[in-house]
PDB file of C-alpha atoms in Angstrom:
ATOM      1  CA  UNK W   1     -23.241  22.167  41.263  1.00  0.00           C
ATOM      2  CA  UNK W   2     -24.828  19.017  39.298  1.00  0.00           C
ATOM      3  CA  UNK W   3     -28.113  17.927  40.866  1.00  0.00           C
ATOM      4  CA  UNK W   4     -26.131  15.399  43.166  1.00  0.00           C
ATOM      5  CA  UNK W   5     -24.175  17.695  44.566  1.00  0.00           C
ATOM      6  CA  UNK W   6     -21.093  16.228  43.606  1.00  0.00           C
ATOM      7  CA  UNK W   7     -18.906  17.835  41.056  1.00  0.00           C
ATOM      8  CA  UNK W   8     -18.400  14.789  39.011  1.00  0.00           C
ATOM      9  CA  UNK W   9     -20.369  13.155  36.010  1.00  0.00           C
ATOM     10  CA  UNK W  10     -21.153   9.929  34.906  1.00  0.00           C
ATOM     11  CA  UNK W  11     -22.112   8.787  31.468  1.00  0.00           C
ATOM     12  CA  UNK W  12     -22.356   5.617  29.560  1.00  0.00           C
ATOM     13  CA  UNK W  13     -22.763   2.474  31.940  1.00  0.00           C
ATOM     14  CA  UNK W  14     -20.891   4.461  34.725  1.00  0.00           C
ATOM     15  CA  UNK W  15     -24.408   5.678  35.070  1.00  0.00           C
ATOM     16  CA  UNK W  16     -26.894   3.114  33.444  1.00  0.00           C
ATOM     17  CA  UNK W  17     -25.576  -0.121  33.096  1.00  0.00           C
ATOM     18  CA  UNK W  18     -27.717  -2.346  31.108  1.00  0.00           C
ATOM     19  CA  UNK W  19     -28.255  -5.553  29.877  1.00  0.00           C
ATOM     20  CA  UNK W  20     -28.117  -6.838  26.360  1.00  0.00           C
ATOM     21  CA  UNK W  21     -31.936  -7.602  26.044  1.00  0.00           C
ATOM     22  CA  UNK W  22     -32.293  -4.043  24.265  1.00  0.00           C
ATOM     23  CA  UNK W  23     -28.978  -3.689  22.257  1.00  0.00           C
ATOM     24  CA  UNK W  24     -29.026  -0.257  23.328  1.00  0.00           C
ATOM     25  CA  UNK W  25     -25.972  -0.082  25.570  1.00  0.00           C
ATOM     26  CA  UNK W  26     -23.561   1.777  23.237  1.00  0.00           C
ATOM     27  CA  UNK W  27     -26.300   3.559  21.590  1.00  0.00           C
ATOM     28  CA  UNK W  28     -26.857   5.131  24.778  1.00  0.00           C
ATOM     29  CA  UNK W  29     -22.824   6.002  25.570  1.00  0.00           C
ATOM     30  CA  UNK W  30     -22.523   7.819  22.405  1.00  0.00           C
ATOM     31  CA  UNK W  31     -26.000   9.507  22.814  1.00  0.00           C
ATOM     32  CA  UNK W  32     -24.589  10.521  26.421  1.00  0.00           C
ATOM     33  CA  UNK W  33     -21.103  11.829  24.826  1.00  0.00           C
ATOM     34  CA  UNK W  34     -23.357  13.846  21.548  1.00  0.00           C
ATOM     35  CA  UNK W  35     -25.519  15.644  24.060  1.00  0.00           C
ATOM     36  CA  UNK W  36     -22.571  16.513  26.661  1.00  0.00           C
ATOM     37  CA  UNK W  37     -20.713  17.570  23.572  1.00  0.00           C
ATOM     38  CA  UNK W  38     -23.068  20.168  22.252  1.00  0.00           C
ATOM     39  CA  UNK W  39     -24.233  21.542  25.967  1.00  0.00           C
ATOM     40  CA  UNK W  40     -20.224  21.988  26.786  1.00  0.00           C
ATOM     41  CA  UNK W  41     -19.912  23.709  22.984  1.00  0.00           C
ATOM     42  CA  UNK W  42     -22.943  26.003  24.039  1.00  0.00           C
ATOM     43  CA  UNK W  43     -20.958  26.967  27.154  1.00  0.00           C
ATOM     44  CA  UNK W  44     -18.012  27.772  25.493  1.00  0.00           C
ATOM     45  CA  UNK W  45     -19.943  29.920  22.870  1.00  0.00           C
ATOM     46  CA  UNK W  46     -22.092  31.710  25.987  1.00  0.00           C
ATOM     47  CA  UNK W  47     -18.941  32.483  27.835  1.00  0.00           C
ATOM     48  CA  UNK W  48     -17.675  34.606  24.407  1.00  0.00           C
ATOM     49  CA  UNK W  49     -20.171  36.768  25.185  1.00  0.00           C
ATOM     50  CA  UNK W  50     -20.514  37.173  29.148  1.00  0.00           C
ATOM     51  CA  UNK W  51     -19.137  40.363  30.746  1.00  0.00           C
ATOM     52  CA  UNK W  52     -19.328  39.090  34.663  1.00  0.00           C
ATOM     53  CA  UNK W  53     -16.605  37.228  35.786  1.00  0.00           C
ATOM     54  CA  UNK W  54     -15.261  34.277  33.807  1.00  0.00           C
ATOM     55  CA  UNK W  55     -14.712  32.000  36.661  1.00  0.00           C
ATOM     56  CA  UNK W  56     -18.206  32.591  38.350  1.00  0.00           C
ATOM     57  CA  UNK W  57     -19.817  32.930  35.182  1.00  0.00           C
ATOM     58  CA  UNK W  58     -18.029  29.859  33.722  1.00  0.00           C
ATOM     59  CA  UNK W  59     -19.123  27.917  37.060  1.00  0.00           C
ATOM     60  CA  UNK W  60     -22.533  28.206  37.021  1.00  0.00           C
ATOM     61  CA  UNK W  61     -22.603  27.867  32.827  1.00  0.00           C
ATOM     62  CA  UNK W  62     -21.250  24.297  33.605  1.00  0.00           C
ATOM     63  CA  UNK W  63     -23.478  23.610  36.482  1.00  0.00           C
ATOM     64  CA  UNK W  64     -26.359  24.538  34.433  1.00  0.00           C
ATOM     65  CA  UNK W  65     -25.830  22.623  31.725  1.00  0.00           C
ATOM     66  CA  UNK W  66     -25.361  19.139  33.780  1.00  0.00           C
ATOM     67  CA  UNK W  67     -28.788  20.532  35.109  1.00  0.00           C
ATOM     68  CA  UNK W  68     -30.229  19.779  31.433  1.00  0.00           C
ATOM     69  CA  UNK W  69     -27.861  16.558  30.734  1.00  0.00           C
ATOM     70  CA  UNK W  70     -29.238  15.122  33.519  1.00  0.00           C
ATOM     71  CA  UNK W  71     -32.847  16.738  32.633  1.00  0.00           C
ATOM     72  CA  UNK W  72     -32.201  15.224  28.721  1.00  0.00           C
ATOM     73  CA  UNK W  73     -30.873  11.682  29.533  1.00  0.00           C
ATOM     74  CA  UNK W  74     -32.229  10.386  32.580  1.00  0.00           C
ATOM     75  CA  UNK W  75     -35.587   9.429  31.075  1.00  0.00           C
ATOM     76  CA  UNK W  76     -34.513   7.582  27.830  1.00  0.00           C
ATOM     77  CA  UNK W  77     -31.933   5.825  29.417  1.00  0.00           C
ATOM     78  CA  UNK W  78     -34.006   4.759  32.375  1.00  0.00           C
ATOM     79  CA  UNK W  79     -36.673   2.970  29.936  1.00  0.00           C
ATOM     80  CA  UNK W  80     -33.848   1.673  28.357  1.00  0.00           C
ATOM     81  CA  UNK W  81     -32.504  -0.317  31.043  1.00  0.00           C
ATOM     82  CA  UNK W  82     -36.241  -0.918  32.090  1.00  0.00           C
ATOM     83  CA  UNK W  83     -36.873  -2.240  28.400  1.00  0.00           C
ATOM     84  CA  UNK W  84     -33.658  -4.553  29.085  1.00  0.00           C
ATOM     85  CA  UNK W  85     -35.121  -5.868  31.803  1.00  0.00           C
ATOM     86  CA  UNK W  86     -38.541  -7.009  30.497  1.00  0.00           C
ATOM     87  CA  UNK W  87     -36.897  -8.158  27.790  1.00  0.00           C
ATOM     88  CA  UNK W  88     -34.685 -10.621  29.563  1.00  0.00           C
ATOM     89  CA  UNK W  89     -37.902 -11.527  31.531  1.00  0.00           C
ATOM     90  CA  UNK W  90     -39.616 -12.555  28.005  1.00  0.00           C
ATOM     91  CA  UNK W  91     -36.448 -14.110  26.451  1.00  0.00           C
ATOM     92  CA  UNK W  92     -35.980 -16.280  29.253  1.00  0.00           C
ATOM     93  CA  UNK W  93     -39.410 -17.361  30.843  1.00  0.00           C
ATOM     94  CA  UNK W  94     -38.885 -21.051  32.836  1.00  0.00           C
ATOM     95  CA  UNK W  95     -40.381 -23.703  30.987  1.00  0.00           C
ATOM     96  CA  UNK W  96     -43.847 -24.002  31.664  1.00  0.00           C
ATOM     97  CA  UNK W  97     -47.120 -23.340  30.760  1.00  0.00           C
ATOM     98  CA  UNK W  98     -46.392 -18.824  30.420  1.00  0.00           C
ATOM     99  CA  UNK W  99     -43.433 -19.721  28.371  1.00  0.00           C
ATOM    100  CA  UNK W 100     -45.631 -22.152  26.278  1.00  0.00           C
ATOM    101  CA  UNK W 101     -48.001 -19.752  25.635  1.00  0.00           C
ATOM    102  CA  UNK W 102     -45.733 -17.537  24.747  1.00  0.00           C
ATOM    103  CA  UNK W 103     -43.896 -19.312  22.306  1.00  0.00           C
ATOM    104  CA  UNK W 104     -47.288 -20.172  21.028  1.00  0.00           C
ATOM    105  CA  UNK W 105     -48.200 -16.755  20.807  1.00  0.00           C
ATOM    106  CA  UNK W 106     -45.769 -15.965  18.738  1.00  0.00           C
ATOM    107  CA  UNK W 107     -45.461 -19.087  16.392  1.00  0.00           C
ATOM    108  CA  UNK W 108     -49.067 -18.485  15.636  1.00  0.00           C
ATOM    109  CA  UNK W 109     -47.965 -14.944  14.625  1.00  0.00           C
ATOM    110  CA  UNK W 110     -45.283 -16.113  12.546  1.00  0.00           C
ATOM    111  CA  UNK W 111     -42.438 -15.357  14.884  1.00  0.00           C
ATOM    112  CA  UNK W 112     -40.036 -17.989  15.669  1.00  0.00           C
ATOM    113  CA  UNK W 113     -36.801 -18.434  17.095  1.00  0.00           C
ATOM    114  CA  UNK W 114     -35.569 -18.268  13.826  1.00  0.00           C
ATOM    115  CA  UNK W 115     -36.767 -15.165  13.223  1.00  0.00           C
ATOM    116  CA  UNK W 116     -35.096 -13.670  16.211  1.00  0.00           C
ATOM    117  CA  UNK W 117     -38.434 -12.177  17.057  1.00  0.00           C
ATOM    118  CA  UNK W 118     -37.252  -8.895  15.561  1.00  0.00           C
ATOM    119  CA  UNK W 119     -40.450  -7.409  14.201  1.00  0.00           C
ATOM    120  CA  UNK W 120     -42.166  -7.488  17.779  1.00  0.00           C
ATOM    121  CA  UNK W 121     -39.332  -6.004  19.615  1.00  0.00           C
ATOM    122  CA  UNK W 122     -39.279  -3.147  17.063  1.00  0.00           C
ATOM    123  CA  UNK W 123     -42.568  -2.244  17.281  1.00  0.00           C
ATOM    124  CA  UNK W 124     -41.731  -2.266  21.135  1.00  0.00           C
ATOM    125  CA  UNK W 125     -38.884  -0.203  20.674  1.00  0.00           C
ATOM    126  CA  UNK W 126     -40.225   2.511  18.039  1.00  0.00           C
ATOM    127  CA  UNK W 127     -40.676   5.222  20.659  1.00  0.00           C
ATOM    128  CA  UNK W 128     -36.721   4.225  21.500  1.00  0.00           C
ATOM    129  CA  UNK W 129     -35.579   3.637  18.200  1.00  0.00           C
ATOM    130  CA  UNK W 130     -37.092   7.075  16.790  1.00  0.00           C
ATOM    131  CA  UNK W 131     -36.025   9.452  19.811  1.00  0.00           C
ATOM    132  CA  UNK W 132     -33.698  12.383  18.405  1.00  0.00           C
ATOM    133  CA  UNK W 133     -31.505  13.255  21.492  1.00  0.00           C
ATOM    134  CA  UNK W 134     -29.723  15.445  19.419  1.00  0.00           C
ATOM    135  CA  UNK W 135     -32.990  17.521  18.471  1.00  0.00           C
ATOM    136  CA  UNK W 136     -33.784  17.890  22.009  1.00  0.00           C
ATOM    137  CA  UNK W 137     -30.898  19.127  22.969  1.00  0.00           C
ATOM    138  CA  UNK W 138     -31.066  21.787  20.547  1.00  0.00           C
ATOM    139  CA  UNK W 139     -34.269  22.956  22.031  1.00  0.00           C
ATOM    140  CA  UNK W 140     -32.890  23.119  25.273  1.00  0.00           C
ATOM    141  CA  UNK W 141     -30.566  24.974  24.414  1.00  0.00           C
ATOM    142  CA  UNK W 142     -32.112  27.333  22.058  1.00  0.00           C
ATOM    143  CA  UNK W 143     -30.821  25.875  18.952  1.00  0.00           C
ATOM    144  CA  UNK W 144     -33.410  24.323  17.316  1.00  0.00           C
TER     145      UNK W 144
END
C-alpha cells in the first residue's frame, strides 16, 4: 500500500502545485511521469522472473515501488515549490526601503529588470537545475 495508505497516486500539480517564480512546474510533471515510468518498467521486468504468486507478488512489487517514488520525488519537488515561494517573496517586495535595497543590490551588481535577473536565480537554482532524477532512480533500483 503507498505510504498514505490509499491506493491512489498523485503526480504533477495533483501533488505539488507551484507557482511560476521557479519555472519548474512542468519540469517537475514530466520528471514525476520519467521516474514512475522506469519504477513501473522495473516491475514488469521483476515480475518475469518471480515464481510466488503473480497477484501477491505483483501487489507488493507496485506498493514498493510508490515506496521509492515517493522516497525519489518528495524532496526535489518540495524545494521546488519552496524555491517558488521565496522567489515570489523577492520578485514582489512592497515598495519600501527592503525593496530599495534590493533593487539596489542588484543594480550595483549589474542586474536589472532588464536583465530579468537571470544569472542570480541560476546560481540559486544550480543544485535544481543539475539534479538527474533519472540517475537516481536507476540507483534505486539497481540500474545504475
Amino acid at each position: 500500500m503507498p505510504p498514505s495508505g490509499i491506493r491512489y497516486l498523485e503526480q504533477g500539480d495533483a501533488c505539488h502545485p507551484t507557482l511560476p517564480y521557479q519555472a519548474q512546474g512542468a519540469a517537475m510533471a514530466a520528471e514525476d511521469g520519467a521516474v514512475l515510468g522506469m519504477l513501473m518498467g522495473s516491475v514488469v521486468e521483476r515480475i518475469d522472473t518471480q515464481t510466488d504468486s503473480l497477484d501477491a507478488t505483483l501487489g507488493g512489487l507496485i506498493s514498493e515501488s510508490l515506496y521509492v517514488y515517493e522516497d525519489l520525488r518528495k524532496a526535489p519537488t518540495t524545494a521546488n515549490v519552496n524555491g517558488a515561494l521565496r522567489n515570489r517573496g523577492a520578485f514582489h517586495m512592497r515598495d519600501g526601503i527592503v525593496q530599495w535595497m534590493r533593487d539596489f543590490v542588484l543594480g550595483y551588481s549589474g542586474m536589472t529588470r532588464e536583465t530579468d535577473w537571470i544569472g542570480l536565480m541560476s546560481r540559486r537554482q544550480s543544485h535544481t537545475l543539475s539534479a538527474d532524477p533519472m540517475q537516481e532512480c536507476k540507483k534505486r533500483i539497481g540500474r545504475a
